[in-house]
Amino acid sequence: MRLYLVQHAEAKREEEDPARPLSERGWADIRKVAAFLQAHPLPPLRAIYHSGKTRAAQTAEVLAGVLESSEGCRATDGLDPLADPGLWIERLREMSEDIMLVGHLPHLDRLSARLLSAGAIAEGLIAFRMGGIVCLHREGAIWRLRWMLIPEIL
């Protein structure tokens, strides 16, 4: 199983727009990433899940436009910035199909650290970037980092 973790692209500051939609740079960055994925497709996904916050939903929708997923793109619980990563750790144990989670820090940081270290490290293993994708791969019960794609290298 592959798990794609995506930190939402850059959003406007809350003072500028309380809904925090993507900024111009955020739109440009996630469109760059989507163009790369269109040219280098991922295997089909079961679903693209996002937190429901505007910035995460917009990021997920751009990616959904170029990725094939059997269940589409939708909001779900447990992906908010301060959500307990244990919820997704449990869900992932029951899954075998590739999925993408579009969310926020520190949640993605904590989730990835717990998966990669079997719970020994609480956070700080991956330097997430806005609009970037981290690919983790589960082999048996072990999660490994496969690759990371960030807008700055495209």
XYZ file of N, CA and C in Angstrom:
462
model
N 0.837 -1.182 0.000
C 0.000 0.000 0.000
C 0.874 1.234 0.000
N 0.479 2.198 -0.824
C 1.141 3.502 -0.801
C 0.212 4.523 -0.153
N 0.810 5.364 0.657
C 0.107 6.454 1.317
C 0.779 7.745 0.878
N 0.010 8.602 0.240
C 0.517 9.894 -0.209
C 0.032 10.955 0.767
N 0.963 11.639 1.405
C 0.653 12.703 2.364
C 0.961 14.038 1.718
N -0.024 14.921 1.703
C 0.112 16.218 1.041
C -0.208 17.322 2.035
N 0.762 18.200 2.246
C 0.461 19.410 3.013
C -0.187 20.380 2.039
N -1.304 20.960 2.437
C -1.991 21.918 1.563
C -1.015 22.951 1.019
N -1.335 23.491 -0.142
C -0.508 24.547 -0.728
C -0.669 25.836 0.084
N 0.202 26.793 -0.191
C 0.204 28.053 0.568
C -1.165 28.725 0.528
N -1.620 29.170 1.687
C -2.917 29.840 1.816
C -2.726 31.315 2.149
N -3.776 32.072 1.913
C -3.771 33.478 2.326
C -3.749 33.547 3.842
N -3.211 34.625 4.371
C -3.202 34.828 5.818
C -4.635 35.053 6.306
N -4.896 34.701 7.542
C -6.237 34.841 8.102
C -6.715 36.293 8.085
N -5.778 37.251 8.269
C -6.142 38.671 8.259
C -6.632 39.092 6.860
N -6.092 38.464 5.847
C -6.442 38.776 4.465
C -7.789 38.151 4.082
N -8.021 36.905 4.529
C -9.271 36.194 4.244
C -9.438 35.104 5.295
N -10.410 35.260 6.201
C -10.594 34.287 7.286
C -10.840 32.852 6.811
N -11.343 32.664 5.591
C -11.578 31.315 5.068
C -10.271 30.636 4.669
N -9.206 31.427 4.501
C -7.867 30.966 4.152
C -7.818 30.120 2.880
N -8.344 30.641 1.757
C -8.176 29.931 0.485
C -6.719 29.993 0.052
N -6.392 29.281 -1.008
C -5.021 29.298 -1.513
C -4.634 30.688 -1.993
N -3.386 31.020 -1.787
C -2.832 32.278 -2.291
C -2.485 32.084 -3.770
N -2.094 33.150 -4.443
C -1.673 33.026 -5.843
C -0.503 32.056 -5.950
N 0.453 32.181 -5.039
C 1.594 31.250 -5.052
C 1.132 29.823 -4.797
N 0.191 29.642 -3.867
C -0.336 28.314 -3.567
C -0.970 27.664 -4.791
N -1.796 28.447 -5.518
C -2.403 27.940 -6.752
C -1.324 27.559 -7.766
N -0.332 28.416 -7.936
C 0.729 28.150 -8.909
C 1.515 26.891 -8.520
N 1.841 26.761 -7.233
C 2.612 25.602 -6.775
C 1.856 24.296 -6.979
N 0.584 24.259 -6.593
C -0.138 22.986 -6.695
C -0.448 22.658 -8.153
N -0.590 23.670 -8.986
C -0.776 23.401 -10.418
C 0.502 22.834 -11.036
N 1.665 23.286 -10.559
C 2.949 22.719 -11.013
C 3.045 21.245 -10.639
N 2.694 20.944 -9.415
C 2.731 19.562 -8.941
C 1.738 18.709 -9.739
N 0.537 19.234 -9.970
C -0.470 18.504 -10.742
C 0.000 18.252 -12.178
N 0.643 19.239 -12.782
C 1.162 19.063 -14.144
C 2.220 17.961 -14.181
N 3.065 17.917 -13.164
C 4.067 16.852 -13.082
C 3.382 15.489 -12.966
N 2.356 15.403 -12.112
C 1.651 14.133 -11.932
C 0.880 13.724 -13.185
N 0.426 14.698 -13.937
C -0.260 14.377 -15.184
C 0.730 13.753 -16.172
N 1.948 14.259 -16.190
C 2.984 13.719 -17.079
C 3.590 12.422 -16.546
N 3.518 12.216 -15.236
C 4.092 11.032 -14.575
C 3.028 10.461 -13.629
N 2.008 9.805 -14.172
C 0.850 9.396 -13.352
C 1.202 8.423 -12.225
N 0.484 8.588 -11.137
C 0.555 7.644 -10.029
C -0.361 6.467 -10.356
N -0.128 5.317 -9.724
C -1.108 4.226 -9.861
C -2.466 4.704 -9.326
N -3.556 4.102 -9.775
C -4.886 4.539 -9.297
C -4.988 4.501 -7.772
N -5.712 5.470 -7.243
C -5.927 5.580 -5.799
C -7.334 5.108 -5.449
N -7.499 4.671 -4.227
C -8.848 4.385 -3.739
C -9.608 5.703 -3.562
N -8.939 6.677 -2.907
C -9.600 7.951 -2.637
C -8.567 9.014 -2.304
N -9.006 10.257 -2.437
C -8.247 11.418 -1.976
C -9.082 12.033 -0.867
N -8.556 12.020 0.344
C -9.257 12.569 1.504
C -8.610 13.891 1.904
N -9.436 14.839 2.333
C -8.915 16.114 2.827
C -9.669 16.517 4.077
N -9.132 17.511 4.776
C -9.681 17.926 6.072
C -11.002 18.672 5.985
N -11.335 19.196 4.824
C -12.537 20.013 4.697
C -12.255 21.501 4.815
N -11.092 21.867 5.329
C -10.716 23.292 5.368
C -10.478 23.751 3.930
N -10.811 24.987 3.638
C -10.759 25.501 2.264
C -9.431 25.226 1.587
N -8.331 25.532 2.262
C -7.011 25.366 1.637
C -6.701 23.909 1.305
N -7.122 22.991 2.158
C -6.901 21.569 1.897
C -7.835 21.071 0.793
N -9.082 21.520 0.819
C -10.039 21.112 -0.215
C -9.592 21.594 -1.593
N -9.142 22.835 -1.690
C -8.679 23.356 -2.982
C -7.458 22.591 -3.479
N -6.526 22.301 -2.590
C -5.341 21.531 -2.955
C -5.748 20.147 -3.457
N -6.618 19.478 -2.713
C -7.071 18.134 -3.085
C -7.804 18.134 -4.422
N -8.628 19.138 -4.665
C -9.400 19.194 -5.908
C -8.497 19.362 -7.128
N -7.447 20.159 -6.997
C -6.510 20.304 -8.122
C -5.853 18.960 -8.411
N -5.410 18.265 -7.376
C -4.770 16.963 -7.567
C -5.761 15.932 -8.110
N -6.996 15.979 -7.629
C -8.019 15.045 -8.106
C -8.296 15.223 -9.596
N -8.036 16.418 -10.103
C -8.232 16.675 -11.525
C -7.278 15.909 -12.429
N -6.173 15.425 -11.881
C -5.185 14.695 -12.699
C -4.928 13.275 -12.197
N -5.519 12.907 -11.072
C -5.304 11.565 -10.518
C -6.570 10.730 -10.643
N -6.370 9.455 -10.867
C -7.490 8.528 -10.941
C -7.747 7.968 -9.551
N -9.005 8.094 -9.072
C -9.355 7.502 -7.776
C -10.768 6.934 -7.861
N -10.928 5.724 -7.386
C -12.216 5.041 -7.513
C -13.318 5.683 -6.673
N -12.965 6.267 -5.540
C -13.967 6.880 -4.662
C -13.943 8.399 -4.711
N -13.115 8.985 -5.559
C -13.086 10.430 -5.717
C -12.374 11.166 -4.601
N -12.738 12.423 -4.470
C -12.108 13.358 -3.542
C -13.165 13.817 -2.548
N -12.866 13.700 -1.248
C -13.879 14.079 -0.258
C -13.278 14.446 1.095
N -14.038 15.232 1.830
C -13.642 15.626 3.180
C -13.882 14.464 4.134
N -13.042 14.384 5.161
C -13.206 13.364 6.186
C -12.667 13.894 7.509
N -12.958 13.197 8.565
C -12.488 13.614 9.886
C -11.064 13.124 10.127
N -10.450 13.660 11.162
C -9.137 13.205 11.593
C -7.958 13.793 10.856
N -8.182 14.827 10.036
C -7.086 15.445 9.284
C -6.854 16.907 9.651
N -7.531 17.393 10.668
C -7.313 18.767 11.118
C -5.907 18.921 11.686
N -5.411 20.156 11.782
C -4.035 20.370 12.239
C -3.681 19.677 13.555
N -4.590 19.677 14.510
C -4.292 19.107 15.826
C -4.941 17.751 16.065
N -5.412 17.107 15.013
C -6.059 15.797 15.150
C -5.069 14.758 15.674
N -5.594 13.788 16.378
C -4.786 12.686 16.895
C -4.410 11.768 15.729
N -3.120 11.553 15.464
C -2.729 10.675 14.361
C -3.141 9.220 14.579
N -3.453 8.858 15.800
C -3.858 7.483 16.096
C -5.080 7.040 15.308
N -5.993 7.957 15.023
C -7.189 7.625 14.251
C -6.810 7.088 12.876
N -5.912 7.797 12.163
C -5.507 7.346 10.833
C -4.576 6.150 10.890
N -3.800 6.010 11.931
C -2.954 4.822 12.081
C -3.845 3.582 12.143
N -4.924 3.663 12.898
C -5.871 2.541 12.987
C -6.560 2.294 11.653
N -7.007 3.339 10.995
C -7.673 3.177 9.701
C -6.744 2.543 8.673
N -5.501 2.966 8.669
C -4.538 2.460 7.685
C -4.253 0.972 7.884
N -4.362 0.487 9.098
C -4.149 -0.947 9.355
C -5.153 -1.794 8.587
N -6.350 -1.245 8.374
C -7.421 -1.984 7.705
C -7.418 -1.788 6.188
N -6.590 -0.902 5.675
C -6.590 -0.572 4.252
C -5.477 -1.293 3.507
N -5.755 -1.557 2.226
C -4.728 -2.157 1.380
C -4.544 -1.381 0.079
N -5.508 -0.538 -0.273
C -5.422 0.239 -1.506
C -4.735 1.577 -1.249
N -4.075 2.103 -2.269
C -3.385 3.391 -2.165
C -4.380 4.520 -1.928
N -4.013 5.442 -1.033
C -4.844 6.622 -0.778
C -3.951 7.857 -0.658
N -4.599 9.019 -0.730
C -3.921 10.294 -0.528
C -4.653 11.043 0.580
N -3.872 11.606 1.510
C -4.414 12.447 2.578
C -3.881 13.855 2.385
N -4.778 14.830 2.266
C -4.392 16.233 2.119
C -4.765 16.939 3.413
N -3.745 17.410 4.118
C -4.004 17.985 5.417
C -3.038 19.077 5.808
N -2.695 19.087 7.084
C -2.015 20.215 7.709
C -0.925 19.741 8.652
N -0.048 20.669 8.964
C 0.897 20.463 10.059
C 0.245 20.982 11.334
N 0.521 20.421 12.466
C 1.499 19.372 12.730
C 0.971 17.946 12.527
N -0.307 17.774 12.173
C -0.870 16.431 12.056
C -0.081 15.523 11.109
N 0.199 15.993 9.892
C 0.914 15.142 8.930
C 2.308 14.774 9.439
N 2.951 15.703 10.094
C 4.273 15.448 10.682
C 4.179 14.347 11.735
N 3.204 14.451 12.605
C 3.048 13.473 13.685
C 2.634 12.104 13.138
N 1.735 12.089 12.164
C 1.302 10.830 11.560
C 2.473 10.124 10.880
N 3.213 10.841 10.062
C 4.332 10.221 9.342
C 5.408 9.726 10.303
N 5.724 10.495 11.326
C 6.749 10.076 12.289
C 6.334 8.806 13.018
N 5.085 8.730 13.406
C 4.620 7.529 14.114
C 4.606 6.314 13.204
N 4.218 6.507 11.949
C 4.226 5.375 11.016
C 5.650 4.892 10.742
N 6.550 5.823 10.464
C 7.914 5.462 10.082
C 8.756 4.944 11.237
N 8.408 5.319 12.450
C 9.219 4.897 13.605
C 8.482 3.902 14.496
N 7.352 3.370 14.007
C 6.532 2.439 14.803
C 6.168 3.053 16.156
N 5.951 4.374 16.158
C 5.525 5.059 17.369
C 6.636 5.525 18.275
N 7.886 5.235 17.928
C 9.006 5.601 18.792
C 9.321 7.095 18.745
N 8.988 7.751 17.633
C 9.257 9.178 17.473
C 7.935 9.895 17.252
N 7.718 10.987 17.949
C 6.433 11.680 17.892
C 6.295 12.614 16.695
N 7.396 13.193 16.227
C 7.327 14.116 15.089
C 8.731 14.452 14.620
N 8.804 15.122 13.478
C 10.071 15.676 13.023
C 10.918 14.840 12.090
N 10.397 13.765 11.520
C 11.203 12.964 10.605
C 11.222 13.523 9.185
N 10.141 14.164 8.765
C 10.024 14.664 7.395
C 9.820 16.173 7.434
N 10.540 16.880 6.585
C 10.380 18.335 6.469
C 9.329 18.606 5.387
N 8.063 18.572 5.771
C 6.981 18.810 4.825
C 7.087 20.210 4.226
N 6.621 20.345 2.982
C 6.576 21.633 2.287
C 5.156 21.834 1.767
N 4.687 23.074 1.798
C 3.350 23.363 1.296
C 3.242 22.973 -0.176
N 2.205 22.209 -0.488
C 1.989 21.758 -1.852
C 2.821 20.550 -2.225
N 3.607 20.040 -1.306
C 4.451 18.888 -1.583
C 3.750 17.572 -1.291
N 4.275 16.504 -1.875
C 3.734 15.160 -1.680
C 4.837 14.269 -1.108
N 4.492 13.528 -0.074
C 5.379 12.535 0.512
C 4.735 11.172 0.262
N 5.489 10.249 -0.305
C 4.987 8.906 -0.567
C 5.595 7.929 0.436
N 4.725 7.301 1.219
C 5.133 6.237 2.131
C 4.622 4.920 1.565
N 5.358 3.858 1.794
C 4.976 2.541 1.291
C 4.999 1.550 2.444
N 3.921 0.802 2.578
C 3.861 -0.210 3.638
C 4.256 -1.563 3.057
N 5.233 -2.174 3.676
C 5.690 -3.523 3.320
C 5.454 -4.394 4.538
N 4.418 -5.216 4.506
C 4.025 -5.964 5.700
C 3.500 -4.975 6.726
N 4.136 -4.937 7.877
C 3.740 -3.984 8.927
C 4.671 -2.784 8.987
N 5.649 -2.720 8.098
C 6.671 -1.673 8.128
C 6.373 -0.601 7.080
N 6.403 0.653 7.514
C 6.253 1.790 6.603
C 7.629 2.343 6.267
N 7.819 2.678 4.996
C 9.082 3.274 4.544
C 8.793 4.486 3.673
N 9.705 5.443 3.724
C 9.626 6.609 2.853
C 10.089 6.191 1.464
N 9.265 6.449 0.438
C 9.636 6.118 -0.940
C 10.193 7.323 -1.685
N 9.476 8.468 -1.601
C 9.934 9.668 -2.286
C 9.177 10.874 -1.763
N 9.697 12.042 -2.154
C 9.069 13.309 -1.794
C 9.193 14.242 -2.993
N 8.110 14.935 -3.301
C 8.076 15.880 -4.405
C 7.630 17.219 -3.851
N 8.426 18.261 -4.102
C 8.068 19.601 -3.617
C 8.039 20.575 -4.786
N 7.174 21.583 -4.711
C 7.053 22.524 -5.833
C 8.350 23.198 -6.225
N 9.232 23.444 -5.275
C 10.467 24.170 -5.569
C 11.386 23.447 -6.554
N 11.268 22.131 -6.679
C 12.163 21.415 -7.590
C 11.560 21.247 -8.990
N 10.320 21.642 -9.155
C 9.668 21.495 -10.462
C 9.844 22.730 -11.323
